[in-house]
Coordinates of C-alpha atoms and ligand atoms in Angstrom, one line a residue:
X1 CA 0.0 0.0 0.0
X2 CA 1.2 3.5 -0.8
X3 CA 0.3 6.1 1.8
X4 CA -0.5 9.8 1.2
X5 CA 2.0 12.3 0.0
X6 CA 3.1 14.2 3.1
X7 CA 4.5 17.8 3.1
X8 CA 5.1 20.5 5.8
X9 CA 3.1 23.6 5.3
X10 CA 3.2 27.2 6.7
X11 CA 0.2 28.3 4.7
X12 CA -2.8 30.0 6.2
X13 CA -5.1 27.0 6.8
X14 CA -8.2 29.2 6.4
X15 CA -7.4 30.0 2.8
X16 CA -5.5 26.9 1.8
X17 CA -7.1 25.2 -1.2
X18 CA -7.8 21.7 0.3
X19 CA -10.7 19.4 0.9
X20 CA -10.5 18.9 4.6
X21 CA -8.9 20.6 7.6
X22 CA -8.2 18.4 10.6
X23 CA -8.0 19.9 14.1
X24 CA -7.4 18.1 17.5
X25 CA -9.7 18.4 20.5
X26 CA -8.9 17.7 24.1
X27 CA -11.1 16.6 27.0
X28 CA -10.0 19.3 29.4
X29 CA -10.9 19.4 33.1
X30 CA -13.6 22.0 32.3
X31 CA -14.8 20.4 29.1
X32 CA -13.9 20.5 25.4
X33 CA -10.8 22.6 24.3
X34 CA -8.9 22.8 21.0
X35 CA -5.5 21.3 20.8
X36 CA -2.4 23.4 19.7
X37 CA -2.4 24.4 16.0
X38 CA -6.1 25.2 15.7
X39 CA -6.1 28.9 16.6
X40 CA -6.3 30.3 13.1
X41 CA -9.1 28.0 12.2
X42 CA -11.0 28.9 15.4
X43 CA -10.5 32.6 14.5
X44 CA -12.2 32.0 11.2
X45 CA -15.2 30.8 13.2
X46 CA -15.0 34.0 15.3
X47 CA -13.7 32.0 18.2
X48 CA -16.8 29.9 18.3
X49 CA -15.5 26.5 17.2
X50 CA -15.6 24.9 20.6
X51 CA -19.2 26.0 21.0
X52 CA -20.2 24.6 17.6
X53 CA -18.4 21.3 18.3
X54 CA -20.0 21.1 21.7
X55 CA -23.4 21.5 20.0
X56 CA -22.5 18.6 17.8
X57 CA -21.8 16.5 20.9
X58 CA -18.0 16.5 20.8
X59 CA -16.3 15.7 24.0
X60 CA -12.7 15.5 22.9
X61 CA -12.6 11.8 23.8
X62 CA -9.8 9.7 22.3
X63 CA -10.4 8.9 18.7
X64 CA -13.7 10.7 18.6
X65 CA -14.4 12.0 15.0
X66 CA -16.8 14.9 14.5
X67 CA -17.4 16.3 11.0
X68 CA -18.5 19.9 10.3
X69 CA -19.3 21.6 7.0
X70 CA -17.4 24.9 7.0
X71 CA -20.1 26.9 5.1
X72 CA -17.5 29.3 3.7
X73 CA -15.7 30.0 7.0
X74 CA -12.7 28.2 5.5
X75 CA -11.6 27.6 1.9
X76 CA -11.9 23.8 2.7
X77 CA -15.5 22.7 2.7
X78 CA -15.1 20.2 5.6
X79 CA -13.6 20.3 9.0
X80 CA -12.8 17.2 11.0
X81 CA -12.3 17.4 14.7
X82 CA -10.5 14.4 16.2
X83 CA -10.3 13.7 19.9
X84 CA -7.0 13.3 21.7
X85 CA -8.5 12.4 25.1
X86 CA -7.5 13.7 28.5
X87 CA -4.2 15.5 28.8
X88 CA -1.6 13.9 31.2
X89 CA -0.9 15.0 34.7
X90 CA 1.5 17.6 33.2
X91 CA -1.4 19.1 31.2
X92 CA 0.3 18.0 27.9
X93 CA -0.9 15.6 25.3
X94 CA 1.4 12.7 24.7
X95 CA 2.9 11.5 21.4
X96 CA 0.9 8.3 21.7
X97 CA -2.4 10.3 22.0
X98 CA -1.5 12.1 18.8
X99 CA -0.5 8.9 17.1
X100 CA -3.9 7.3 17.9
X101 CA -5.9 10.4 16.9
X102 CA -4.0 10.8 13.7
X103 CA -4.8 7.1 13.0
X104 CA -8.5 7.7 13.5
X105 CA -8.4 10.9 11.4
X106 CA -6.6 9.0 8.6
X107 CA -9.5 6.6 8.3
X108 CA -12.0 9.5 8.3
X109 CA -10.0 11.0 5.4
X110 CA -10.0 7.9 3.2
X111 CA -10.9 8.6 -0.4
X112 CA -10.3 12.4 -0.2
X113 CA -7.9 14.0 -2.6
X114 CA -6.2 16.5 -0.3
X115 CA -6.3 17.5 3.4
X116 CA -4.3 19.4 6.0
X117 CA -3.8 18.4 9.6
X118 CA -2.9 20.5 12.6
X119 CA -2.1 17.4 14.8
X120 CA 1.4 17.8 13.4
X121 CA 1.6 21.1 15.3
X122 CA 1.2 19.1 18.5
X123 CA 3.7 16.2 17.8
X124 CA 5.0 16.1 14.2
X125 CA 6.5 12.6 14.2
X126 CA 3.6 11.0 16.0
X127 CA 1.1 12.7 13.5
X128 CA 3.1 11.2 10.6
X129 CA 3.3 7.7 12.1
X130 CA -0.4 7.7 13.1
X131 CA -1.5 8.9 9.7
X132 CA 0.5 6.4 7.7
X133 CA -0.4 3.5 10.0
X134 CA -4.0 4.3 10.8
X135 CA -4.8 4.7 7.1
X136 CA -3.2 1.4 6.2
X137 CA -5.2 -1.3 4.5
X138 CA -4.1 -4.5 2.8
X139 CA -6.1 -4.9 -0.4
X140 CA -3.8 -7.1 -2.5
X141 CA -6.3 -9.9 -2.5
X142 CA -9.5 -7.8 -2.9
X143 CA -11.1 -7.5 -6.3
X144 CA -12.2 -4.0 -5.4
X145 CA -9.8 -2.0 -3.3
X146 CA -12.3 0.6 -2.0
X147 CA -11.3 4.1 -0.9
X148 CA -7.6 4.5 -0.6
X149 CA -5.9 6.8 1.9
X150 CA -6.1 10.6 1.3
X151 CA -3.9 11.5 -1.7
X152 CA -2.0 14.4 -0.2
X153 CA -1.8 15.5 3.4
X154 CA -0.3 18.8 4.4
X155 CA 1.2 19.0 7.9
X156 CA 0.9 22.2 9.8
X157 CA 4.5 23.1 11.0
X158 CA 5.0 23.1 14.8
X159 CA 5.4 26.6 16.3
X160 CA 8.7 25.7 17.9
X161 CA 11.9 24.3 16.5
X162 CA 13.8 24.7 13.3
X163 CA 12.6 23.8 9.8
X164 CA 15.7 21.6 9.5
X165 CA 14.6 19.5 12.6
X166 CA 11.0 19.3 11.3
X167 CA 12.2 18.0 8.0
X168 CA 14.4 15.4 9.7
X169 CA 11.5 14.3 11.9
X170 CA 9.2 14.0 8.9
X171 CA 11.8 11.9 7.1
X172 CA 12.5 9.6 10.1
X173 CA 8.9 9.1 11.0
X174 CA 7.9 8.4 7.4
X175 CA 10.7 5.8 7.2
X176 CA 9.7 4.2 10.5
X177 CA 6.0 4.0 9.4
X178 CA 7.1 2.5 6.1
X179 CA 9.0 -0.2 7.9
X180 CA 5.9 -1.0 9.9
X181 CA 3.7 -1.2 6.8
X182 CA 6.3 -3.4 5.1
X183 CA 6.1 -5.7 8.1
X184 CA 2.2 -5.7 8.0
X185 CA 2.3 -6.5 4.2
X186 CA 4.5 -9.5 4.8
X187 CA 2.4 -10.7 7.8
X188 CA -0.8 -10.2 5.9
X189 CA 0.3 -12.1 2.8
X190 CA -1.3 -15.6 3.0
X191 CA 0.8 -18.7 3.6
X192 CA 0.1 -20.2 0.2
X193 CA 2.0 -17.2 -1.3
X194 CA 4.4 -16.5 1.5
X195 CA 6.5 -19.7 2.2
X196 CA 10.2 -20.0 3.0
X197 CA 11.6 -19.6 -0.5
X198 CA 9.2 -16.8 -1.5
X199 CA 9.7 -15.0 1.8
X200 CA 13.4 -15.2 1.4
X201 CA 13.2 -13.8 -2.1
X202 CA 11.1 -10.9 -0.9
X203 CA 13.5 -10.3 2.0
X204 CA 16.5 -10.4 -0.4
X205 CA 14.8 -8.0 -2.8
X206 CA 14.0 -5.6 0.0
X207 CA 17.5 -5.8 1.4
X208 CA 19.3 -5.4 -2.0
X209 CA 17.1 -2.4 -2.9
X210 CA 18.2 -0.8 0.5
X211 CA 21.8 -1.5 -0.2
X212 CA 22.3 -4.3 2.3
X213 CA 24.5 -7.3 1.8
X214 CA 22.3 -10.3 1.3
X215 CA 22.9 -14.0 1.6
X216 CA 20.2 -16.7 1.4
X217 CA 21.1 -20.2 2.6
X218 CA 18.9 -22.8 1.0
X219 CA 18.3 -26.4 2.3
X220 CA 21.6 -27.6 0.8
X221 CA 23.6 -24.8 2.4
X222 CA 21.8 -25.3 5.7
X223 CA 22.7 -29.0 5.7
X224 CA 26.3 -28.3 4.9
X225 CA 26.6 -25.8 7.7
X226 CA 24.7 -28.0 10.2
X227 CA 21.6 -26.0 10.9
X228 CA 19.8 -29.0 12.4
X229 CA 17.0 -27.0 14.1
X230 CA 15.9 -25.2 10.9
X231 CA 16.2 -28.3 8.9
X232 CA 14.3 -30.5 11.4
X233 CA 11.3 -28.1 11.6
X234 CA 11.3 -27.6 7.8
X235 CA 11.3 -31.4 7.0
X236 CA 7.5 -31.8 7.0
X237 CA 6.9 -29.2 4.3
X238 CA 7.2 -29.7 0.6
X239 CA 8.5 -26.2 0.6
X240 CA 12.1 -26.3 2.1
X241 CA 13.4 -23.9 4.7
X242 CA 15.8 -20.9 4.3
X243 CA 18.1 -18.8 6.4
X244 CA 18.4 -15.2 5.3
X245 CA 21.4 -13.2 6.4
X246 CA 21.3 -9.4 5.9
X247 CA 24.3 -7.2 6.8
X248 CA 24.4 -3.5 7.3
X249 CA 27.5 -1.5 8.2
X250 CA 26.7 2.1 8.9
X251 CA 28.9 5.2 8.6
X252 CA 31.3 5.4 11.7
X253 CA 29.8 2.1 12.8
X254 CA 30.1 1.8 16.6
X255 CA 28.4 -1.1 18.4
X256 CA 27.8 -4.4 16.8
X257 CA 24.1 -5.6 16.9
X258 CA 22.6 -8.9 15.9
X259 CA 18.9 -9.2 15.0
X260 CA 17.1 -12.5 14.9
X261 CA 13.4 -13.1 14.0
X262 CA 11.1 -16.1 13.9
X263 CA 10.0 -16.9 10.4
X264 CA 7.5 -19.8 10.6
X265 CA 5.5 -19.0 7.4
X266 CA 2.7 -21.3 8.8
X267 CA 2.5 -23.2 12.0
X268 CA 0.2 -26.2 12.0
X269 CA 2.0 -27.5 15.0
X270 CA 3.4 -30.3 12.9
X271 CA 2.7 -33.9 14.1
X272 CA 1.8 -32.4 17.5
X273 CA -1.0 -30.7 15.5
X274 CA -2.9 -27.7 16.7
X275 CA -6.7 -27.6 17.0
X276 CA -8.4 -26.4 13.8
X277 CA -10.1 -23.4 15.5
X278 CA -8.0 -20.3 15.0
X279 CA -5.2 -22.2 13.2
X280 CA -5.5 -19.6 10.3
X281 CA -4.0 -17.0 12.6
X282 CA -0.7 -19.0 12.4
X283 CA -0.2 -17.2 9.1
X284 CA 1.3 -14.5 11.4
X285 CA 4.0 -16.8 12.8
X286 CA 6.6 -15.0 10.8
X287 CA 5.9 -11.6 12.4
X288 CA 9.3 -11.5 14.1
X289 CA 11.1 -12.3 10.9
X290 CA 9.2 -9.7 8.9
X291 CA 9.9 -7.0 11.6
X292 CA 13.6 -7.8 11.5
X293 CA 13.8 -7.6 7.7
X294 CA 11.9 -4.3 7.7
X295 CA 14.1 -3.0 10.5
X296 CA 17.3 -3.7 8.5
X297 CA 15.9 -1.8 5.5
X298 CA 15.1 1.1 7.9
X299 CA 18.6 1.0 9.4
X300 CA 20.0 1.5 5.9
X301 CA 17.6 4.3 5.2
X302 CA 18.3 6.2 8.5
X303 CA 22.0 5.3 8.4
X304 CA 22.4 4.3 12.0
X305 CA 26.1 4.5 13.0
X306 CA 26.0 0.7 13.9
X307 CA 27.0 -2.6 12.4
X308 CA 24.0 -4.9 12.2
X309 CA 23.8 -8.5 11.2
X310 CA 20.4 -10.1 10.8
X311 CA 19.8 -13.8 10.8
X312 CA 16.3 -14.8 9.8
X313 CA 15.3 -18.5 9.8
X314 CA 12.3 -19.4 7.7
X315 CA 10.4 -22.7 7.7
X316 CA 6.9 -24.1 7.4
X317 CA 5.8 -26.4 10.2
X318 CA 3.7 -29.1 8.6
X319 CA 2.7 -32.7 9.5
X320 CA 3.5 -35.2 6.8
X321 CA 5.3 -38.4 6.1
X322 CA 8.6 -36.6 6.1
X323 CA 7.9 -34.4 9.1
X324 CA 10.0 -34.4 12.3
X325 CA 8.4 -36.3 15.1
X326 CA 8.0 -36.1 18.9
X327 CA 11.0 -38.2 20.1
X328 CA 13.4 -37.1 17.4
X329 CA 16.8 -35.7 18.5
X330 CA 18.1 -32.8 16.5
X331 CA 21.7 -31.6 16.4
X332 CA 21.6 -27.9 16.4
X333 CA 24.0 -25.4 14.8
X334 CA 27.1 -25.5 17.1
X335 CA 26.6 -29.1 18.2
X336 CA 24.1 -29.0 21.1
X337 CA 21.4 -31.8 20.9
X338 CA 17.7 -31.3 21.5
X339 CA 15.1 -33.9 22.1
X340 CA 11.8 -32.9 20.4
X341 CA 9.0 -33.7 22.8
X342 CA 6.4 -31.4 21.0
X343 CA 6.7 -30.5 17.3
X344 CA 4.6 -27.4 18.1
X345 CA 7.4 -25.9 20.1
X346 CA 9.2 -25.3 16.7
X347 CA 10.0 -21.6 17.0
X348 CA 12.8 -22.1 19.6
X349 CA 14.4 -24.7 17.4
X350 CA 14.8 -22.5 14.3
X351 CA 15.7 -19.5 16.5
X352 CA 18.4 -21.3 18.5
X353 CA 20.2 -22.2 15.2
X354 CA 20.1 -18.5 14.2
X355 CA 21.1 -17.2 17.6
X356 CA 24.1 -19.6 17.8
X357 CA 25.2 -18.4 14.4
X358 CA 24.7 -14.7 15.2
X359 CA 26.8 -15.1 18.3
X360 CA 29.8 -16.3 16.3
X361 CA 30.2 -12.7 15.1
X362 CA 30.5 -11.5 18.8
X363 CA 27.8 -8.8 18.8
X364 CA 27.6 -6.4 21.7
X365 CA 23.8 -6.8 21.6
X366 CA 21.5 -9.4 20.3
X367 CA 17.8 -8.8 19.9
X368 CA 15.6 -11.7 19.0
X369 CA 11.8 -11.4 18.4
X370 CA 9.2 -14.1 17.9
X371 CA 5.6 -15.1 18.1
X372 CA 6.9 -17.7 20.5
X373 CA 4.3 -18.8 23.0
X374 CA 0.6 -18.8 23.7
X375 CA 1.7 -18.5 27.3
X376 CA 2.8 -15.0 26.6
X377 CA -0.7 -14.1 25.6
X378 CA -2.2 -15.7 28.7
X379 CA 0.2 -13.8 30.9
X380 CA 0.2 -10.4 29.3
X381 CA -2.8 -10.2 26.9
X382 CA -3.0 -9.3 23.3
X383 CA -1.2 -5.9 23.4
X384 CA 1.9 -6.4 25.5
X385 CA 5.1 -8.0 24.5
X386 CA 7.1 -10.1 27.1
X387 CA 10.8 -9.2 27.2
X388 CA 13.4 -11.6 28.6
X389 CA 17.2 -11.7 28.5
X390 CA 20.1 -10.0 30.2
X391 CA 18.8 -8.0 33.2
X392 CA 19.9 -4.5 32.2
X393 CA 19.3 -4.7 28.4
X394 CA 15.9 -6.5 28.9
X395 CA 14.7 -3.6 31.1
X396 CA 16.1 -1.0 28.6
X397 CA 14.3 -2.7 25.7
X398 CA 11.0 -3.0 27.6
X399 CA 11.1 0.7 28.7
X400 CA 12.0 1.8 25.1
X401 CA 9.0 -0.2 23.7
X402 CA 6.7 1.5 26.2
X403 CA 8.1 4.9 25.3
X404 CA 7.1 4.5 21.6
X405 CA 3.7 3.2 22.4
X406 CA 4.5 -0.5 21.9
X407 CA 3.7 -2.0 25.3
X408 CA 6.3 -4.3 26.7
X409 CA 7.0 -5.8 30.1
X410 CA 10.1 -7.3 31.5
X411 CA 9.8 -11.0 32.5
X412 CA 12.2 -13.2 34.5
X413 CA 14.1 -16.3 33.5
X414 CA 13.8 -18.3 36.7
X415 CA 16.8 -20.6 36.9
X416 CA 14.9 -23.4 38.5
X417 CA 13.0 -23.9 35.3
X418 CA 16.1 -25.0 33.4
X419 CA 15.9 -28.4 35.1
X420 CA 12.4 -28.9 33.6
X421 CA 14.0 -28.8 30.2
X422 CA 16.4 -31.7 31.0
X423 CA 16.1 -34.5 28.5
X424 CA 16.4 -38.3 29.0
X425 CA 18.9 -38.6 26.2
X426 CA 19.9 -35.2 24.7
X427 CA 21.4 -32.0 26.0
X428 CA 18.0 -30.5 26.5
X429 CA 14.3 -31.0 25.6
X430 CA 12.3 -28.5 23.6
X431 CA 9.4 -28.4 26.1
X432 CA 8.9 -29.0 29.8
X433 CA 6.6 -31.8 31.2
X434 CA 4.2 -29.1 32.4
X435 CA 2.8 -25.8 31.3
X436 CA 3.6 -23.5 34.2
X437 CA 5.8 -20.6 33.1
X438 CA 5.6 -21.6 29.4
X439 CA 6.8 -18.1 28.2
X440 CA 9.7 -18.2 30.5
X441 CA 10.8 -21.7 29.7
X442 CA 10.9 -20.7 26.0
X443 CA 13.2 -17.8 27.0
X444 CA 15.4 -20.2 29.1
X445 CA 15.6 -22.5 26.1
X446 CA 16.9 -19.7 23.9
X447 CA 19.3 -18.5 26.5
X448 CA 21.2 -21.8 26.2
X449 CA 22.3 -20.7 22.7
X450 CA 23.4 -17.2 23.6
X451 CA 27.1 -16.8 23.9
X452 CA 28.7 -15.6 27.1
X453 CA 29.1 -11.8 27.2
X454 CA 26.4 -10.9 24.7
X455 CA 23.8 -8.5 26.0
X456 CA 20.6 -10.0 24.7
X457 CA 16.8 -9.5 24.7
X458 CA 14.0 -11.8 23.6
X459 CA 10.7 -10.2 22.7
X460 CA 7.7 -12.6 22.7
X461 CA 5.2 -10.9 20.4
X462 CA 2.7 -13.7 20.2
X463 CA 0.0 -11.2 21.4
X464 CA 0.7 -7.8 20.0
X465 CA 1.9 -8.8 16.5
X466 CA -1.6 -9.6 15.3
X467 CA -4.8 -7.6 15.8
X468 CA -8.1 -9.5 15.3
X469 CA -10.6 -6.7 16.1
X470 CA -11.6 -3.7 14.0
X471 CA -9.2 -0.8 13.5
X472 CA -8.5 1.3 16.6
X473 CA -6.1 4.2 16.7
X474 CA -3.3 3.5 14.3
X475 CA -3.7 -0.3 14.7
X476 CA -5.4 -2.0 11.8
X477 CA -6.8 -5.5 11.4
X478 CA -4.3 -8.3 10.9
X479 CA -0.5 -7.8 11.2
X480 CA 0.3 -4.8 13.4
X481 CA 4.0 -4.4 12.6
X482 CA 5.0 -4.8 16.2
X483 CA 7.8 -4.6 17.3
X484 CA 9.4 -2.6 14.5
X485 CA 9.1 0.8 16.3
X486 CA 10.7 -0.7 19.4
X487 CA 13.6 -2.2 17.4
X488 CA 14.1 1.2 15.7
X489 CA 14.1 3.1 19.0
X490 CA 16.5 0.6 20.6
X491 CA 18.9 0.8 17.7
X492 CA 18.7 4.6 17.8
X493 CA 19.3 4.5 21.5
X494 CA 22.3 2.2 21.1
X495 CA 23.6 4.5 18.4
X496 CA 23.3 7.5 20.7
X497 CA 24.3 6.0 24.0
X498 CA 26.2 2.8 23.3
Ligands
BES501 N1 3.4 -20.0 17.2 C1 3.1 -20.6 18.4 C2 2.8 -19.5 19.5 C3 1.6 -18.7 19.3 C4 0.4 -19.0 19.9 C5 1.7 -17.5 18.6 C6 -0.7 -18.1 19.8 C7 0.6 -16.6 18.5 C8 -0.6 -16.9 19.1 C9 4.2 -21.5 18.9 O1 4.9 -22.1 17.9 C10 3.6 -22.6 19.7 O2 2.9 -23.3 19.1 N2 3.9 -22.6 21.0 C11 3.3 -23.6 21.8 C12 4.4 -24.0 22.8 C13 4.1 -25.2 23.6 C14 4.0 -26.5 22.7 C15 5.2 -25.4 24.6 C16 2.2 -23.0 22.6 O3 2.3 -21.8 23.0 O4 1.2 -23.6 22.8
MN502 MN1 4.1 -23.9 17.3
ZN503 ZN1 5.0 -21.1 16.1

């Protein structure tokens, strides 16, 4: 999907030739008030805009959309007032509030040729992200695409700050939002069309276009190098597995970062097959991989001063006469052996191979993300990622996620659970004999493959990577693109602070 054309404007919004003017409203302590950036528009209504909106029932509640014909008060025939909700304790409206309001406004603008928004005067970057993400829709498989997003959106320039900074913010936020929509597109592509080889091709094409170095290991190369986890999981499918390696070396590259993402293009559970109800959602079991690929493209676009190596394992988990079975022992990359007690705990098997390989390059930081466990959804719900790993880095990643509006919460790796992964015959088993602490056990399994001295974080995105309800804020149905914005913010933080 291509989003609207975005441009900063300093024009007088009351005379600007456009179809719609968007203003923000706030649920103040004493009732409805206008957000920053709406003063000139209000003046065109002789200061009566709050009164008119109040008559129409507006409260300023989050994502409330009220439409008003301007009857000649503005050059634009329509005004849309979108709610930001209550301001915070400091009296200010947060970036996340603007992101959500901009998302709701973007949907209200669908099909229009041209509009101007004043939400950008409140928080420019958040308005850009909310607009591009909230207006997203995946129509590749629809015979009729329906209303597309608004064609061109002018962004009122914030009152403070330099034009140079505003331009940089517009560019960075556009790139970040595009990385999110790339991730959504990949996740939303159905599993008959997105399988390991086709996913690898798309990842390679995206990587090459961004100037990354790209290497794709096919099943022969995987066998030669000893990637037993990826091969074992991929055995059941007629469509063999892949491992995609993307490299980025930035200008004045400082820290070395490794990224790993789970790329199960469809998870039936394998021989330990899943129930039919809801199995279709397992089209999203490559959300971690998609996020990592898109983040690599973003890193190249924003030229982070880092060296980043991404290792992205891709496989389809199918039951068949050639499938791996409960009871099999796999020899993983690096030589550790794993007894497979449940073929539905496949993510950790492909990820461990990739983590072990990534650690050979001695990264300072390793970030891995995966739709790994249903237990994460039970513990944290559909909107919050569970973050495990090295104590300090785990907390940093979780806090960074929360700061950009992707909820994340630090989770422990209790050492007593390690014994529950002991195997009768191999170095470890892929599941415990019980289900208590299933999210944490998966994290402990992965930790066995992380090299000493590497600061690492594992983000279990089983809940937040997929949205089953209707659109809300800037979150649309299907793939959400989580945790791209967390990854981007963590990389920017490492670039700035080490
Ligand atoms: N891909 C699933 C996890 C998942 C569940 C993601 C729900 C998104 C929504 C994963 O491969 C899986 O099947 N995990 C098992 C692990 C179990 C066998 C230890 C699970 O969570 O049931
Ligand atoms: Mn599974
Ligand atoms: Zn899975």
